[in-house]
PDB file of C-alpha atoms in Angstrom:
ATOM      1  CA  UNK W   1      -9.522  17.487   3.380  1.00  0.00           C
ATOM      2  CA  UNK W   2      -7.589  14.427   3.230  1.00  0.00           C
ATOM      3  CA  UNK W   3      -7.376  11.780   5.661  1.00  0.00           C
ATOM      4  CA  UNK W   4      -6.066   8.336   6.571  1.00  0.00           C
ATOM      5  CA  UNK W   5      -8.140   5.808   7.984  1.00  0.00           C
ATOM      6  CA  UNK W   6      -7.955   1.758   9.146  1.00  0.00           C
ATOM      7  CA  UNK W   7     -10.564  -0.327   8.580  1.00  0.00           C
ATOM      8  CA  UNK W   8     -11.210  -3.917   9.178  1.00  0.00           C
ATOM      9  CA  UNK W   9     -11.438  -5.052   5.784  1.00  0.00           C
ATOM     10  CA  UNK W  10     -10.433  -6.727   2.530  1.00  0.00           C
ATOM     11  CA  UNK W  11      -8.968  -5.336   0.583  1.00  0.00           C
ATOM     12  CA  UNK W  12     -10.831  -6.596  -2.730  1.00  0.00           C
ATOM     13  CA  UNK W  13     -13.905  -5.021  -0.876  1.00  0.00           C
ATOM     14  CA  UNK W  14     -12.800  -1.205  -0.420  1.00  0.00           C
ATOM     15  CA  UNK W  15     -14.401   1.097  -3.221  1.00  0.00           C
ATOM     16  CA  UNK W  16     -11.754   2.971  -3.797  1.00  0.00           C
ATOM     17  CA  UNK W  17     -10.168   4.439  -6.749  1.00  0.00           C
ATOM     18  CA  UNK W  18      -7.335   2.022  -6.519  1.00  0.00           C
ATOM     19  CA  UNK W  19      -6.034  -0.505  -4.258  1.00  0.00           C
ATOM     20  CA  UNK W  20      -2.233  -1.831  -3.382  1.00  0.00           C
ATOM     21  CA  UNK W  21      -0.823  -4.729  -4.178  1.00  0.00           C
ATOM     22  CA  UNK W  22       1.818  -5.824  -1.598  1.00  0.00           C
ATOM     23  CA  UNK W  23       3.700  -7.381  -5.181  1.00  0.00           C
ATOM     24  CA  UNK W  24       6.426  -9.198  -6.063  1.00  0.00           C
ATOM     25  CA  UNK W  25       9.846  -7.985  -7.903  1.00  0.00           C
ATOM     26  CA  UNK W  26       8.745 -10.376 -10.894  1.00  0.00           C
ATOM     27  CA  UNK W  27       4.560  -9.007 -10.482  1.00  0.00           C
ATOM     28  CA  UNK W  28       3.446 -12.546 -10.413  1.00  0.00           C
ATOM     29  CA  UNK W  29       0.209 -13.249  -8.583  1.00  0.00           C
ATOM     30  CA  UNK W  30       1.392 -14.688  -4.584  1.00  0.00           C
ATOM     31  CA  UNK W  31      -0.209 -15.538  -2.399  1.00  0.00           C
ATOM     32  CA  UNK W  32      -1.953 -13.419   0.955  1.00  0.00           C
ATOM     33  CA  UNK W  33      -3.045 -10.146  -0.254  1.00  0.00           C
ATOM     34  CA  UNK W  34      -1.614 -10.235  -3.759  1.00  0.00           C
ATOM     35  CA  UNK W  35      -3.261 -13.742  -4.654  1.00  0.00           C
ATOM     36  CA  UNK W  36      -6.660 -12.299  -2.961  1.00  0.00           C
ATOM     37  CA  UNK W  37      -6.294  -9.168  -5.605  1.00  0.00           C
ATOM     38  CA  UNK W  38      -5.290 -11.482  -8.755  1.00  0.00           C
ATOM     39  CA  UNK W  39      -7.759 -13.700  -8.001  1.00  0.00           C
ATOM     40  CA  UNK W  40     -10.771 -10.852  -7.410  1.00  0.00           C
ATOM     41  CA  UNK W  41      -9.507  -8.845 -10.248  1.00  0.00           C
ATOM     42  CA  UNK W  42      -9.558 -11.820 -12.768  1.00  0.00           C
ATOM     43  CA  UNK W  43      -6.094 -13.835 -12.358  1.00  0.00           C
ATOM     44  CA  UNK W  44      -5.733 -14.092 -16.399  1.00  0.00           C
ATOM     45  CA  UNK W  45      -6.426 -10.308 -16.554  1.00  0.00           C
ATOM     46  CA  UNK W  46      -4.367  -9.464 -13.530  1.00  0.00           C
ATOM     47  CA  UNK W  47      -1.258 -11.895 -15.105  1.00  0.00           C
ATOM     48  CA  UNK W  48      -1.183 -10.335 -18.302  1.00  0.00           C
ATOM     49  CA  UNK W  49      -1.171  -6.814 -17.553  1.00  0.00           C
ATOM     50  CA  UNK W  50       1.887  -8.001 -14.735  1.00  0.00           C
ATOM     51  CA  UNK W  51       3.387  -9.406 -17.719  1.00  0.00           C
ATOM     52  CA  UNK W  52       3.314  -6.998 -20.151  1.00  0.00           C
ATOM     53  CA  UNK W  53       4.889  -4.207 -17.410  1.00  0.00           C
ATOM     54  CA  UNK W  54       7.488  -6.625 -16.601  1.00  0.00           C
ATOM     55  CA  UNK W  55       9.017  -6.136 -13.361  1.00  0.00           C
ATOM     56  CA  UNK W  56       9.155  -3.837 -10.436  1.00  0.00           C
ATOM     57  CA  UNK W  57      12.179  -2.788  -8.275  1.00  0.00           C
ATOM     58  CA  UNK W  58      11.537  -2.935  -4.193  1.00  0.00           C
ATOM     59  CA  UNK W  59       9.961   0.138  -3.127  1.00  0.00           C
ATOM     60  CA  UNK W  60       8.764   1.245  -6.699  1.00  0.00           C
ATOM     61  CA  UNK W  61       5.420   0.958  -7.765  1.00  0.00           C
ATOM     62  CA  UNK W  62       3.634   0.513 -11.423  1.00  0.00           C
ATOM     63  CA  UNK W  63      -0.219   0.459 -12.001  1.00  0.00           C
ATOM     64  CA  UNK W  64      -2.459  -1.826 -13.824  1.00  0.00           C
ATOM     65  CA  UNK W  65      -6.506  -1.773 -14.231  1.00  0.00           C
ATOM     66  CA  UNK W  66      -8.406  -2.879 -11.180  1.00  0.00           C
ATOM     67  CA  UNK W  67     -10.565  -5.417 -14.014  1.00  0.00           C
ATOM     68  CA  UNK W  68     -13.167  -6.892 -11.727  1.00  0.00           C
ATOM     69  CA  UNK W  69     -12.347  -5.121  -8.556  1.00  0.00           C
ATOM     70  CA  UNK W  70     -14.854  -2.515  -7.443  1.00  0.00           C
ATOM     71  CA  UNK W  71     -11.337  -0.270  -7.754  1.00  0.00           C
ATOM     72  CA  UNK W  72     -10.386   1.062 -11.161  1.00  0.00           C
ATOM     73  CA  UNK W  73      -6.824   0.784 -10.705  1.00  0.00           C
ATOM     74  CA  UNK W  74      -4.250  -2.152  -8.857  1.00  0.00           C
ATOM     75  CA  UNK W  75      -1.174   0.086  -8.225  1.00  0.00           C
ATOM     76  CA  UNK W  76       1.747  -2.726  -7.420  1.00  0.00           C
ATOM     77  CA  UNK W  77       4.028  -1.740  -5.025  1.00  0.00           C
ATOM     78  CA  UNK W  78       6.725  -3.838  -3.726  1.00  0.00           C
ATOM     79  CA  UNK W  79       7.890  -3.642  -0.020  1.00  0.00           C
ATOM     80  CA  UNK W  80      11.076  -5.162   1.240  1.00  0.00           C
ATOM     81  CA  UNK W  81      11.598  -8.224   2.694  1.00  0.00           C
ATOM     82  CA  UNK W  82      13.288  -7.929   6.624  1.00  0.00           C
ATOM     83  CA  UNK W  83      16.629  -8.934   6.755  1.00  0.00           C
ATOM     84  CA  UNK W  84      17.207  -7.712  10.237  1.00  0.00           C
ATOM     85  CA  UNK W  85      16.256  -3.292   9.394  1.00  0.00           C
ATOM     86  CA  UNK W  86      20.165  -2.702   8.238  1.00  0.00           C
ATOM     87  CA  UNK W  87      19.551  -3.314   4.257  1.00  0.00           C
ATOM     88  CA  UNK W  88      17.687   0.002   3.362  1.00  0.00           C
ATOM     89  CA  UNK W  89      14.328  -2.043   4.479  1.00  0.00           C
ATOM     90  CA  UNK W  90      13.054   0.998   6.069  1.00  0.00           C
ATOM     91  CA  UNK W  91      13.705   3.309   3.140  1.00  0.00           C
ATOM     92  CA  UNK W  92      12.385   0.838   0.708  1.00  0.00           C
ATOM     93  CA  UNK W  93       9.314   0.503   2.534  1.00  0.00           C
ATOM     94  CA  UNK W  94       8.357   3.627   2.933  1.00  0.00           C
ATOM     95  CA  UNK W  95       9.597   4.091  -0.347  1.00  0.00           C
ATOM     96  CA  UNK W  96       6.444   1.962  -1.748  1.00  0.00           C
ATOM     97  CA  UNK W  97       3.648   3.835   0.154  1.00  0.00           C
ATOM     98  CA  UNK W  98       5.731   7.503  -1.653  1.00  0.00           C
ATOM     99  CA  UNK W  99       5.267   5.669  -5.071  1.00  0.00           C
ATOM    100  CA  UNK W 100       2.026   4.264  -4.640  1.00  0.00           C
ATOM    101  CA  UNK W 101       0.820   7.515  -3.590  1.00  0.00           C
ATOM    102  CA  UNK W 102       2.453   9.959  -6.200  1.00  0.00           C
ATOM    103  CA  UNK W 103       0.784   7.258  -9.052  1.00  0.00           C
ATOM    104  CA  UNK W 104      -2.502   8.089  -7.644  1.00  0.00           C
ATOM    105  CA  UNK W 105      -2.035  11.570  -8.041  1.00  0.00           C
ATOM    106  CA  UNK W 106      -0.452  11.400 -11.265  1.00  0.00           C
ATOM    107  CA  UNK W 107      -3.692   9.181 -11.899  1.00  0.00           C
ATOM    108  CA  UNK W 108      -5.961  11.770 -10.810  1.00  0.00           C
ATOM    109  CA  UNK W 109      -7.257   9.400  -8.329  1.00  0.00           C
ATOM    110  CA  UNK W 110      -8.545  10.331  -4.772  1.00  0.00           C
ATOM    111  CA  UNK W 111      -9.068   7.338  -2.871  1.00  0.00           C
ATOM    112  CA  UNK W 112      -6.218   4.589  -2.266  1.00  0.00           C
ATOM    113  CA  UNK W 113      -6.725   1.282  -0.051  1.00  0.00           C
ATOM    114  CA  UNK W 114      -3.338   0.486   1.009  1.00  0.00           C
ATOM    115  CA  UNK W 115      -2.747  -3.426   2.856  1.00  0.00           C
ATOM    116  CA  UNK W 116      -0.108  -3.029   4.913  1.00  0.00           C
ATOM    117  CA  UNK W 117       3.243  -3.843   2.604  1.00  0.00           C
ATOM    118  CA  UNK W 118       5.911  -6.182   3.505  1.00  0.00           C
ATOM    119  CA  UNK W 119       4.055  -7.062   7.296  1.00  0.00           C
ATOM    120  CA  UNK W 120       2.955 -10.665   5.596  1.00  0.00           C
ATOM    121  CA  UNK W 121       4.950 -13.264   4.214  1.00  0.00           C
ATOM    122  CA  UNK W 122       8.414 -10.768   3.713  1.00  0.00           C
ATOM    123  CA  UNK W 123       8.385 -10.699   7.448  1.00  0.00           C
ATOM    124  CA  UNK W 124       8.667  -7.033   8.566  1.00  0.00           C
ATOM    125  CA  UNK W 125       7.483  -6.728  12.533  1.00  0.00           C
ATOM    126  CA  UNK W 126       4.003  -5.156  12.542  1.00  0.00           C
ATOM    127  CA  UNK W 127       4.879  -2.225  14.731  1.00  0.00           C
ATOM    128  CA  UNK W 128       8.029  -0.909  12.030  1.00  0.00           C
ATOM    129  CA  UNK W 129       5.777  -1.441   8.954  1.00  0.00           C
ATOM    130  CA  UNK W 130       2.614   0.735  10.413  1.00  0.00           C
ATOM    131  CA  UNK W 131       5.063   3.225  11.453  1.00  0.00           C
ATOM    132  CA  UNK W 132       7.219   3.828   7.847  1.00  0.00           C
ATOM    133  CA  UNK W 133       3.092   3.267   6.315  1.00  0.00           C
ATOM    134  CA  UNK W 134       2.014   5.993   8.297  1.00  0.00           C
ATOM    135  CA  UNK W 135       4.785   8.416   8.388  1.00  0.00           C
ATOM    136  CA  UNK W 136       5.174   8.195   4.620  1.00  0.00           C
ATOM    137  CA  UNK W 137       1.403   8.839   3.828  1.00  0.00           C
ATOM    138  CA  UNK W 138       1.342  11.288   6.909  1.00  0.00           C
ATOM    139  CA  UNK W 139       4.161  12.724   4.432  1.00  0.00           C
ATOM    140  CA  UNK W 140       2.443  12.738   1.578  1.00  0.00           C
ATOM    141  CA  UNK W 141      -0.165  14.757   2.435  1.00  0.00           C
ATOM    142  CA  UNK W 142       1.255  17.192   4.132  1.00  0.00           C
ATOM    143  CA  UNK W 143       3.675  17.898   1.235  1.00  0.00           C
ATOM    144  CA  UNK W 144       0.748  17.704  -0.758  1.00  0.00           C
ATOM    145  CA  UNK W 145      -1.544  20.383   0.647  1.00  0.00           C
ATOM    146  CA  UNK W 146      -3.319  20.902  -2.762  1.00  0.00           C
ATOM    147  CA  UNK W 147      -4.884  17.657  -3.518  1.00  0.00           C
ATOM    148  CA  UNK W 148      -7.448  15.473  -1.341  1.00  0.00           C
ATOM    149  CA  UNK W 149      -6.928  12.056  -0.632  1.00  0.00           C
ATOM    150  CA  UNK W 150      -8.098   9.159   1.357  1.00  0.00           C
ATOM    151  CA  UNK W 151      -5.859   6.994   2.519  1.00  0.00           C
ATOM    152  CA  UNK W 152      -7.704   3.606   3.759  1.00  0.00           C
ATOM    153  CA  UNK W 153      -5.988   0.695   5.202  1.00  0.00           C
ATOM    154  CA  UNK W 154      -7.391  -2.251   4.898  1.00  0.00           C
ATOM    155  CA  UNK W 155      -6.726  -4.997   7.295  1.00  0.00           C
ATOM    156  CA  UNK W 156      -8.291  -8.306   8.921  1.00  0.00           C
ATOM    157  CA  UNK W 157      -6.497  -8.996  11.971  1.00  0.00           C
ATOM    158  CA  UNK W 158      -7.796  -6.957  15.279  1.00  0.00           C
ATOM    159  CA  UNK W 159      -4.265  -7.180  16.603  1.00  0.00           C
ATOM    160  CA  UNK W 160      -2.676  -5.418  13.605  1.00  0.00           C
ATOM    161  CA  UNK W 161      -5.714  -3.331  13.340  1.00  0.00           C
ATOM    162  CA  UNK W 162      -5.006  -2.018  16.864  1.00  0.00           C
ATOM    163  CA  UNK W 163      -1.498  -1.588  16.645  1.00  0.00           C
ATOM    164  CA  UNK W 164      -1.442   0.789  13.737  1.00  0.00           C
ATOM    165  CA  UNK W 165      -4.580   3.036  15.328  1.00  0.00           C
ATOM    166  CA  UNK W 166      -1.895   2.844  18.454  1.00  0.00           C
ATOM    167  CA  UNK W 167       1.113   4.033  15.472  1.00  0.00           C
ATOM    168  CA  UNK W 168      -0.759   6.997  14.207  1.00  0.00           C
ATOM    169  CA  UNK W 169      -1.506   8.017  17.969  1.00  0.00           C
ATOM    170  CA  UNK W 170       1.515   7.848  18.379  1.00  0.00           C
ATOM    171  CA  UNK W 171       3.135  10.108  15.889  1.00  0.00           C
ATOM    172  CA  UNK W 172       0.221  12.277  15.443  1.00  0.00           C
ATOM    173  CA  UNK W 173       1.794  13.167  19.565  1.00  0.00           C
ATOM    174  CA  UNK W 174       5.029  13.530  18.130  1.00  0.00           C
ATOM    175  CA  UNK W 175       4.354  16.012  15.489  1.00  0.00           C
ATOM    176  CA  UNK W 176       2.469  18.097  18.097  1.00  0.00           C
TER     177      UNK W 176
END
């Protein structure tokens, strides 16, 4: 049975089939989550794999091996930079999650770890980022009832974790 959970854990420590990198369009090693993933996976190997792919549009995702991570794969999803919410940011963020989940399904992966995409250096407001993240994951589960997947959000901050749990409860109440 599919599930969504939020854990206080570093994303590179997750023992899932794939983890998602909050990537940039050039797929270069960045800071924050991206930097941790590259470093822990093996910076040279990840850089080379990403260089071969070359580019990923906002709202899209690509996949590489996980190299030295516990996860077999890294899905590099490019969320939008926050510019006030009037430049398709919600649609692009939703799409980044959806495309990541579609790649996981295409590769037969049944567990995936996400960061809160775009909520770090890209400046997306945390509460709005959670809303799009959970909506995209809930929609994927509903639209793929015959595909079991365990979705784990990895966060390190207690406030972000609490906001995520609160958003999950609100969205569940809205569905009922």
